[in-house]
PDB file of C-alpha atoms in Angstrom:
ATOM      1  CA  UNK A  13       0.133  -0.051   0.147  1.00 50.00           C
ATOM      2  CA  UNK A  14       2.795   2.607   0.772  1.00 59.00           C
ATOM      3  CA  UNK A  15       4.193   2.119  -2.350  1.00 86.00           C
ATOM      4  CA  UNK A  16       0.936   2.772  -4.434  1.00 87.00           C
ATOM      5  CA  UNK A  17      -0.070   5.739  -2.273  1.00 88.00           C
ATOM      6  CA  UNK A  18       3.208   7.157  -3.236  1.00 89.00           C
ATOM      7  CA  UNK A  19       2.519   6.451  -7.023  1.00 93.00           C
ATOM      8  CA  UNK A  20      -0.542   8.610  -6.795  1.00 92.00           C
ATOM      9  CA  UNK A  21       1.329  11.523  -5.246  1.00 92.00           C
ATOM     10  CA  UNK A  22       3.674  11.289  -8.004  1.00 95.00           C
ATOM     11  CA  UNK A  23       1.057  11.137 -10.654  1.00 96.00           C
ATOM     12  CA  UNK A  24      -0.696  14.514  -8.831  1.00 95.00           C
ATOM     13  CA  UNK A  25       3.097  15.654  -9.002  1.00 96.00           C
ATOM     14  CA  UNK A  26       3.059  15.273 -12.923  1.00 97.00           C
ATOM     15  CA  UNK A  27      -0.238  17.045 -13.357  1.00 96.00           C
ATOM     16  CA  UNK A  28       1.052  19.846 -11.525  1.00 96.00           C
ATOM     17  CA  UNK A  29       4.305  19.828 -13.464  1.00 97.00           C
ATOM     18  CA  UNK A  30       2.420  20.286 -16.544  1.00 97.00           C
ATOM     19  CA  UNK A  31      -0.336  22.766 -15.101  1.00 96.00           C
ATOM     20  CA  UNK A  32       3.064  25.038 -14.529  1.00 97.00           C
ATOM     21  CA  UNK A  33       4.394  24.448 -18.036  1.00 97.00           C
ATOM     22  CA  UNK A  34       0.915  25.136 -19.418  1.00 96.00           C
ATOM     23  CA  UNK A  35       0.483  28.532 -17.751  1.00 95.00           C
ATOM     24  CA  UNK A  36       4.430  29.409 -18.719  1.00 96.00           C
ATOM     25  CA  UNK A  37       3.403  29.076 -22.219  1.00 95.00           C
ATOM     26  CA  UNK A  38       0.164  30.958 -21.938  1.00 95.00           C
ATOM     27  CA  UNK A  39       2.092  33.774 -20.345  1.00 95.00           C
ATOM     28  CA  UNK A  40       4.962  33.661 -23.179  1.00 93.00           C
ATOM     29  CA  UNK A  41       2.287  33.732 -25.715  1.00 91.00           C
ATOM     30  CA  UNK A  42       0.185  36.684 -24.427  1.00 91.00           C
ATOM     31  CA  UNK A  43       0.662  39.900 -25.789  1.00 89.00           C
ATOM     32  CA  UNK A  44      -1.010  42.046 -23.017  1.00 91.00           C
ATOM     33  CA  UNK A  45       1.483  42.718 -20.299  1.00 94.00           C
ATOM     34  CA  UNK A  46      -1.209  42.527 -17.450  1.00 94.00           C
ATOM     35  CA  UNK A  47      -2.766  39.122 -18.742  1.00 92.00           C
ATOM     36  CA  UNK A  48       0.790  37.979 -19.157  1.00 94.00           C
ATOM     37  CA  UNK A  49       1.503  38.606 -15.663  1.00 95.00           C
ATOM     38  CA  UNK A  50      -1.337  36.759 -14.415  1.00 94.00           C
ATOM     39  CA  UNK A  51      -0.501  33.898 -16.199  1.00 95.00           C
ATOM     40  CA  UNK A  52       2.747  34.316 -14.903  1.00 96.00           C
ATOM     41  CA  UNK A  53       1.350  34.120 -11.452  1.00 95.00           C
ATOM     42  CA  UNK A  54      -0.513  31.179 -11.961  1.00 93.00           C
ATOM     43  CA  UNK A  55       2.568  29.344 -13.281  1.00 96.00           C
ATOM     44  CA  UNK A  56       4.468  30.249 -10.333  1.00 96.00           C
ATOM     45  CA  UNK A  57       2.040  29.169  -7.954  1.00 94.00           C
ATOM     46  CA  UNK A  58       1.655  25.696  -9.710  1.00 94.00           C
ATOM     47  CA  UNK A  59       5.729  25.658  -9.339  1.00 96.00           C
ATOM     48  CA  UNK A  60       5.062  25.868  -5.419  1.00 94.00           C
ATOM     49  CA  UNK A  61       2.618  23.091  -5.727  1.00 94.00           C
ATOM     50  CA  UNK A  62       5.399  21.275  -7.526  1.00 96.00           C
ATOM     51  CA  UNK A  63       7.667  21.702  -4.852  1.00 95.00           C
ATOM     52  CA  UNK A  64       4.856  20.518  -2.198  1.00 94.00           C
ATOM     53  CA  UNK A  65       5.206  17.400  -3.951  1.00 94.00           C
ATOM     54  CA  UNK A  66       8.248  16.702  -4.071  1.00 94.00           C
ATOM     55  CA  UNK A  67       8.934  17.657  -0.390  1.00 92.00           C
ATOM     56  CA  UNK A  68       5.980  15.089   0.251  1.00 90.00           C
ATOM     57  CA  UNK A  69       7.995  12.302  -1.895  1.00 90.00           C
ATOM     58  CA  UNK A  70      11.335  13.123  -0.015  1.00 88.00           C
ATOM     59  CA  UNK A  71      12.239  10.534   1.889  1.00 83.00           C
ATOM     60  CA  UNK A  72      12.531  10.989   5.782  1.00 75.00           C
ATOM     61  CA  UNK A  73       9.064  12.660   6.319  1.00 65.00           C
ATOM     62  CA  UNK A  74       5.867  11.203   7.966  1.00 61.00           C
ATOM     63  CA  UNK A  75       4.245   8.320   6.214  1.00 65.00           C
ATOM     64  CA  UNK A  76       1.567   9.422   3.004  1.00 68.00           C
ATOM     65  CA  UNK A  77      -1.598   9.095   4.148  1.00 63.00           C
ATOM     66  CA  UNK A  78      -3.555   5.765   2.941  1.00 65.00           C
ATOM     67  CA  UNK A  79      -6.740   7.612   2.868  1.00 70.00           C
ATOM     68  CA  UNK A  80      -8.339   6.142  -0.456  1.00 78.00           C
ATOM     69  CA  UNK A  81     -10.832   3.087  -0.573  1.00 76.00           C
ATOM     70  CA  UNK A  82      -9.742   2.371  -4.188  1.00 85.00           C
ATOM     71  CA  UNK A  83      -6.264   3.433  -4.471  1.00 88.00           C
ATOM     72  CA  UNK A  84      -5.411   1.609  -7.766  1.00 91.00           C
ATOM     73  CA  UNK A  85      -8.616   3.220  -9.125  1.00 92.00           C
ATOM     74  CA  UNK A  86      -7.211   6.745  -7.815  1.00 90.00           C
ATOM     75  CA  UNK A  87      -4.033   6.131  -9.559  1.00 94.00           C
ATOM     76  CA  UNK A  88      -5.567   5.199 -12.808  1.00 95.00           C
ATOM     77  CA  UNK A  89      -7.870   8.141 -12.779  1.00 93.00           C
ATOM     78  CA  UNK A  90      -4.693  10.499 -12.148  1.00 95.00           C
ATOM     79  CA  UNK A  91      -2.847   9.068 -14.929  1.00 96.00           C
ATOM     80  CA  UNK A  92      -5.361   9.522 -17.262  1.00 96.00           C
ATOM     81  CA  UNK A  93      -5.742  13.180 -16.313  1.00 94.00           C
ATOM     82  CA  UNK A  94      -1.909  13.545 -16.543  1.00 97.00           C
ATOM     83  CA  UNK A  95      -2.250  12.154 -20.257  1.00 97.00           C
ATOM     84  CA  UNK A  96      -5.186  14.663 -20.887  1.00 95.00           C
ATOM     85  CA  UNK A  97      -3.182  17.716 -19.109  1.00 96.00           C
ATOM     86  CA  UNK A  98      -0.218  16.696 -21.617  1.00 96.00           C
ATOM     87  CA  UNK A  99      -2.862  17.296 -24.431  1.00 96.00           C
ATOM     88  CA  UNK A 100      -3.560  20.710 -23.063  1.00 95.00           C
ATOM     89  CA  UNK A 101       0.105  21.623 -23.206  1.00 95.00           C
ATOM     90  CA  UNK A 102       0.338  20.527 -26.736  1.00 94.00           C
ATOM     91  CA  UNK A 103      -2.608  22.597 -27.559  1.00 92.00           C
ATOM     92  CA  UNK A 104      -0.730  25.820 -25.999  1.00 91.00           C
ATOM     93  CA  UNK A 105       0.523  27.529 -29.063  1.00 83.00           C
ATOM     94  CA  UNK A 106       0.755  31.268 -30.441  1.00 75.00           C
ATOM     95  CA  UNK A 107      -2.105  32.781 -31.813  1.00 83.00           C
ATOM     96  CA  UNK A 108      -4.523  31.502 -29.297  1.00 89.00           C
ATOM     97  CA  UNK A 109      -7.707  33.761 -28.674  1.00 88.00           C
ATOM     98  CA  UNK A 110      -8.188  34.670 -24.945  1.00 87.00           C
ATOM     99  CA  UNK A 111     -11.389  32.664 -24.732  1.00 85.00           C
ATOM    100  CA  UNK A 112      -9.596  29.579 -26.238  1.00 89.00           C
ATOM    101  CA  UNK A 113      -6.767  30.140 -23.413  1.00 90.00           C
ATOM    102  CA  UNK A 114      -9.032  30.457 -20.748  1.00 88.00           C
ATOM    103  CA  UNK A 115     -10.760  27.288 -21.650  1.00 87.00           C
ATOM    104  CA  UNK A 116      -7.481  25.371 -21.805  1.00 92.00           C
ATOM    105  CA  UNK A 117      -6.677  26.540 -18.149  1.00 90.00           C
ATOM    106  CA  UNK A 118     -10.480  25.903 -17.013  1.00 87.00           C
ATOM    107  CA  UNK A 119     -10.164  22.128 -18.224  1.00 89.00           C
ATOM    108  CA  UNK A 120      -6.565  22.131 -16.300  1.00 91.00           C
ATOM    109  CA  UNK A 121      -8.044  23.418 -13.015  1.00 87.00           C
ATOM    110  CA  UNK A 122     -10.790  21.081 -13.079  1.00 86.00           C
ATOM    111  CA  UNK A 123      -8.202  18.104 -13.542  1.00 90.00           C
ATOM    112  CA  UNK A 124      -6.393  19.870 -10.547  1.00 89.00           C
ATOM    113  CA  UNK A 125      -9.509  19.509  -8.196  1.00 85.00           C
ATOM    114  CA  UNK A 126      -9.464  15.627  -8.398  1.00 88.00           C
ATOM    115  CA  UNK A 127     -10.406  14.782  -4.759  1.00 84.00           C
ATOM    116  CA  UNK A 128      -6.844  13.075  -4.188  1.00 88.00           C
ATOM    117  CA  UNK A 129      -5.024  16.489  -4.179  1.00 89.00           C
ATOM    118  CA  UNK A 130      -7.558  17.684  -1.429  1.00 83.00           C
ATOM    119  CA  UNK A 131      -6.896  14.892   0.447  1.00 84.00           C
ATOM    120  CA  UNK A 132      -2.949  15.068   0.199  1.00 87.00           C
ATOM    121  CA  UNK A 133      -3.295  18.880   0.988  1.00 86.00           C
ATOM    122  CA  UNK A 134      -5.434  18.455   3.767  1.00 81.00           C
ATOM    123  CA  UNK A 135      -3.392  15.377   5.292  1.00 80.00           C
ATOM    124  CA  UNK A 136       0.361  16.821   4.643  1.00 81.00           C
ATOM    125  CA  UNK A 137       2.361  16.706   7.836  1.00 80.00           C
ATOM    126  CA  UNK A 138       2.475  19.751   9.734  1.00 79.00           C
ATOM    127  CA  UNK A 139       6.345  19.356   9.619  1.00 81.00           C
ATOM    128  CA  UNK A 140       6.823  19.321   5.906  1.00 85.00           C
ATOM    129  CA  UNK A 141       9.716  21.613   4.906  1.00 84.00           C
ATOM    130  CA  UNK A 142       7.222  23.183   2.246  1.00 89.00           C
ATOM    131  CA  UNK A 143       3.631  24.382   3.366  1.00 88.00           C
ATOM    132  CA  UNK A 144       0.693  22.714   1.676  1.00 88.00           C
ATOM    133  CA  UNK A 145      -1.469  24.315  -0.869  1.00 88.00           C
ATOM    134  CA  UNK A 146      -4.676  23.967   1.104  1.00 83.00           C
ATOM    135  CA  UNK A 147      -4.820  27.298   2.864  1.00 81.00           C
ATOM    136  CA  UNK A 148      -4.346  29.491  -0.661  1.00 84.00           C
ATOM    137  CA  UNK A 149      -6.072  27.347  -2.909  1.00 81.00           C
ATOM    138  CA  UNK A 150      -9.834  29.273  -2.703  1.00 80.00           C
ATOM    139  CA  UNK A 151      -7.576  32.376  -3.514  1.00 86.00           C
ATOM    140  CA  UNK A 152      -5.659  30.767  -6.620  1.00 86.00           C
ATOM    141  CA  UNK A 153      -9.178  29.529  -7.695  1.00 82.00           C
ATOM    142  CA  UNK A 154     -10.788  32.679  -7.353  1.00 83.00           C
ATOM    143  CA  UNK A 155      -7.956  34.939  -9.112  1.00 86.00           C
ATOM    144  CA  UNK A 156      -8.329  32.785 -11.883  1.00 83.00           C
ATOM    145  CA  UNK A 157     -12.369  33.055 -12.275  1.00 81.00           C
ATOM    146  CA  UNK A 158     -11.721  36.727 -11.515  1.00 84.00           C
ATOM    147  CA  UNK A 159      -9.420  37.436 -14.514  1.00 84.00           C
ATOM    148  CA  UNK A 160     -11.459  35.323 -16.898  1.00 80.00           C
ATOM    149  CA  UNK A 161     -14.571  37.681 -16.034  1.00 79.00           C
ATOM    150  CA  UNK A 162     -11.939  40.370 -16.940  1.00 83.00           C
ATOM    151  CA  UNK A 163     -10.209  39.279 -20.036  1.00 81.00           C
ATOM    152  CA  UNK A 164     -12.528  36.751 -21.831  1.00 70.00           C
ATOM    153  CA  UNK A 165     -15.926  38.758 -21.946  1.00 68.00           C
ATOM    154  CA  UNK A 166     -19.431  37.601 -20.383  1.00 68.00           C
ATOM    155  CA  UNK A 167     -18.872  34.023 -21.812  1.00 67.00           C
ATOM    156  CA  UNK A 168     -21.793  32.186 -20.209  1.00 66.00           C
ATOM    157  CA  UNK A 169     -19.983  28.927 -20.647  1.00 67.00           C
ATOM    158  CA  UNK A 170     -16.974  30.302 -18.962  1.00 63.00           C
ATOM    159  CA  UNK A 171     -19.041  31.405 -15.860  1.00 64.00           C
ATOM    160  CA  UNK A 172     -20.579  28.386 -15.432  1.00 64.00           C
ATOM    161  CA  UNK A 173     -17.080  26.421 -15.889  1.00 65.00           C
ATOM    162  CA  UNK A 174     -16.097  29.058 -12.938  1.00 64.00           C
ATOM    163  CA  UNK A 175     -19.147  28.517 -10.899  1.00 67.00           C
ATOM    164  CA  UNK A 176     -18.443  24.352 -11.128  1.00 69.00           C
ATOM    165  CA  UNK A 177     -14.557  24.754 -10.184  1.00 68.00           C
ATOM    166  CA  UNK A 178     -15.847  26.758  -6.744  1.00 64.00           C
ATOM    167  CA  UNK A 179     -18.193  23.981  -5.695  1.00 69.00           C
ATOM    168  CA  UNK A 180     -15.788  21.234  -6.723  1.00 66.00           C
ATOM    169  CA  UNK A 181     -12.966  22.857  -4.385  1.00 61.00           C
ATOM    170  CA  UNK A 182     -15.750  23.215  -1.764  1.00 68.00           C
ATOM    171  CA  UNK A 183     -17.017  19.835  -1.957  1.00 69.00           C
ATOM    172  CA  UNK A 184     -13.720  17.880  -2.184  1.00 58.00           C
ATOM    173  CA  UNK A 185     -12.124  19.899   0.815  1.00 59.00           C
ATOM    174  CA  UNK A 186     -15.116  19.023   3.089  1.00 63.00           C
ATOM    175  CA  UNK A 187     -14.956  15.425   1.637  1.00 56.00           C
ATOM    176  CA  UNK A 188     -11.079  15.206   2.680  1.00 51.00           C
ATOM    177  CA  UNK A 189     -11.836  16.844   5.879  1.00 56.00           C
ATOM    178  CA  UNK A 190     -14.618  14.236   6.949  1.00 54.00           C
ATOM    179  CA  UNK A 191     -12.474  11.586   5.705  1.00 51.00           C
ATOM    180  CA  UNK A 192      -9.695  12.550   8.074  1.00 52.00           C
ATOM    181  CA  UNK A 193     -12.234  12.876  10.968  1.00 52.00           C
ATOM    182  CA  UNK A 194     -13.429   8.973  10.170  1.00 47.00           C
ATOM    183  CA  UNK A 195      -9.968   7.792   9.928  1.00 50.00           C
ATOM    184  CA  UNK A 196      -9.645   9.315  13.593  1.00 53.00           C
ATOM    185  CA  UNK A 197     -12.185   6.549  14.576  1.00 48.00           C
ATOM    186  CA  UNK A 198      -9.992   3.744  13.167  1.00 52.00           C
ATOM    187  CA  UNK A 199      -7.018   1.647  14.710  1.00 52.00           C
ATOM    188  CA  UNK A 200      -6.511   2.026  18.712  1.00 52.00           C
ATOM    189  CA  UNK A 201      -8.479   4.667  20.583  1.00 60.00           C
ATOM    190  CA  UNK A 202      -6.626   5.729  24.103  1.00 73.00           C
ATOM    191  CA  UNK A 203      -9.775   5.097  26.319  1.00 73.00           C
ATOM    192  CA  UNK A 204      -9.642   5.732  30.040  1.00 77.00           C
ATOM    193  CA  UNK A 205     -10.780   2.540  31.932  1.00 65.00           C
ATOM    194  CA  UNK A 206     -12.228   4.427  34.849  1.00 67.00           C
ATOM    195  CA  UNK A 207     -14.423   7.179  33.187  1.00 76.00           C
ATOM    196  CA  UNK A 208     -13.835   6.273  29.595  1.00 71.00           C
ATOM    197  CA  UNK A 209     -13.186   9.507  28.040  1.00 79.00           C
ATOM    198  CA  UNK A 210     -10.663   9.432  24.871  1.00 77.00           C
ATOM    199  CA  UNK A 211      -7.600  10.793  24.275  1.00 77.00           C
ATOM    200  CA  UNK A 212      -6.975  12.561  21.119  1.00 68.00           C
ATOM    201  CA  UNK A 213      -3.732  13.078  19.278  1.00 62.00           C
ATOM    202  CA  UNK A 214      -2.836  16.385  21.250  1.00 65.00           C
ATOM    203  CA  UNK A 215      -3.394  14.495  24.627  1.00 74.00           C
ATOM    204  CA  UNK A 216      -6.511  16.187  25.634  1.00 80.00           C
ATOM    205  CA  UNK A 217      -9.644  14.193  26.750  1.00 86.00           C
ATOM    206  CA  UNK A 218     -13.020  13.962  25.685  1.00 79.00           C
ATOM    207  CA  UNK A 219     -16.301  12.608  26.550  1.00 80.00           C
ATOM    208  CA  UNK A 220     -17.164   9.705  24.330  1.00 71.00           C
ATOM    209  CA  UNK A 221     -20.008  11.626  22.760  1.00 71.00           C
ATOM    210  CA  UNK A 222     -17.819  14.944  22.068  1.00 73.00           C
ATOM    211  CA  UNK A 223     -15.141  12.861  20.175  1.00 69.00           C
ATOM    212  CA  UNK A 224     -17.545  10.634  18.127  1.00 67.00           C
ATOM    213  CA  UNK A 225     -19.540  13.625  17.455  1.00 66.00           C
ATOM    214  CA  UNK A 226     -16.892  15.913  16.158  1.00 63.00           C
ATOM    215  CA  UNK A 227     -15.805  13.323  13.944  1.00 61.00           C
ATOM    216  CA  UNK A 228     -19.052  11.947  12.254  1.00 60.00           C
ATOM    217  CA  UNK A 229     -22.336  12.743  11.542  1.00 58.00           C
ATOM    218  CA  UNK A 230     -23.716  10.603  14.260  1.00 61.00           C
ATOM    219  CA  UNK A 231     -25.869  11.865  17.001  1.00 64.00           C
ATOM    220  CA  UNK A 232     -26.583  10.323  20.371  1.00 63.00           C
ATOM    221  CA  UNK A 233     -29.579   9.237  22.134  1.00 67.00           C
ATOM    222  CA  UNK A 234     -29.348   7.575  25.721  1.00 64.00           C
ATOM    223  CA  UNK A 235     -31.049   4.369  26.964  1.00 67.00           C
ATOM    224  CA  UNK A 236     -30.058   1.867  29.402  1.00 70.00           C
ATOM    225  CA  UNK A 237     -28.879  -1.476  28.408  1.00 76.00           C
ATOM    226  CA  UNK A 238     -30.101  -4.716  30.664  1.00 77.00           C
ATOM    227  CA  UNK A 239     -26.977  -5.421  32.737  1.00 73.00           C
ATOM    228  CA  UNK A 240     -27.074  -1.383  33.822  1.00 76.00           C
ATOM    229  CA  UNK A 241     -30.793  -1.943  34.889  1.00 71.00           C
ATOM    230  CA  UNK A 242     -29.864  -4.970  36.997  1.00 75.00           C
ATOM    231  CA  UNK A 243     -26.592  -3.372  38.591  1.00 74.00           C
ATOM    232  CA  UNK A 244     -28.430   0.085  39.240  1.00 68.00           C
ATOM    233  CA  UNK A 245     -31.796  -0.906  39.488  1.00 68.00           C
ATOM    234  CA  UNK A 246     -32.525  -4.167  40.595  1.00 74.00           C
ATOM    235  CA  UNK A 247     -36.135  -3.812  42.043  1.00 70.00           C
ATOM    236  CA  UNK A 248     -37.046  -2.898  38.407  1.00 63.00           C
ATOM    237  CA  UNK A 249     -34.879  -5.438  36.554  1.00 58.00           C
ATOM    238  CA  UNK A 250     -36.416  -8.060  38.921  1.00 63.00           C
ATOM    239  CA  UNK A 251     -40.237  -6.682  38.278  1.00 58.00           C
ATOM    240  CA  UNK A 252     -40.676  -5.338  41.557  1.00 50.00           C
ATOM    241  CA  UNK A 253     -40.598  -1.691  42.859  1.00 46.00           C
ATOM    242  CA  UNK A 254     -44.151  -1.801  44.221  1.00 47.00           C
ATOM    243  CA  UNK A 255     -42.813  -1.661  47.794  1.00 42.00           C
TER     244      UNK A 255
END
């Protein structure tokens, strides 16, 4: 499994490398200085993402998150997206209209919103030498959408694509967070043998209801089991209680 997870991260790295190259080509082919500077910014940010992946895959860090139900399927999907990103890179040539350039970039950003990216961004160890792109990714997408509105005109198709990008980012980020919470319920949970509180990764102790409720969508309702009725209320357990 660890080798397979590393292959998934390597596939994501390959896609981000192509993303940086796509934006660099769009920058070099743009005659408008301000728009060229924007494409350059996007290329720089994707290059930062490349450095994140390289740091994540470097030896000596914490294990990569085994956070996929079907890692082989995820790897196949990412390799397919890598091929498609390569096709976008081949399409970046001189003479593109602005609408064509932004359509290429939209498709690229959609590939970069594969859920695997959000999982790695959320699960990156805090000791990693390069910060995770997670905190700045919303700004990255919003800057792209704002530039499209400014330079590509009122194209309803591109406007819809922008809305889809934002929604995909939000849903993938929420799913990655929920998956992280659920994985916190797997494996060995330190539980007090006396009061039954659970200790979290930071050493704090929580009531079972609070711990589970913070990590899942479950709600608690209370009852009393037969064993506790016998121990605490023996008169009711035996059918008595009338004096």
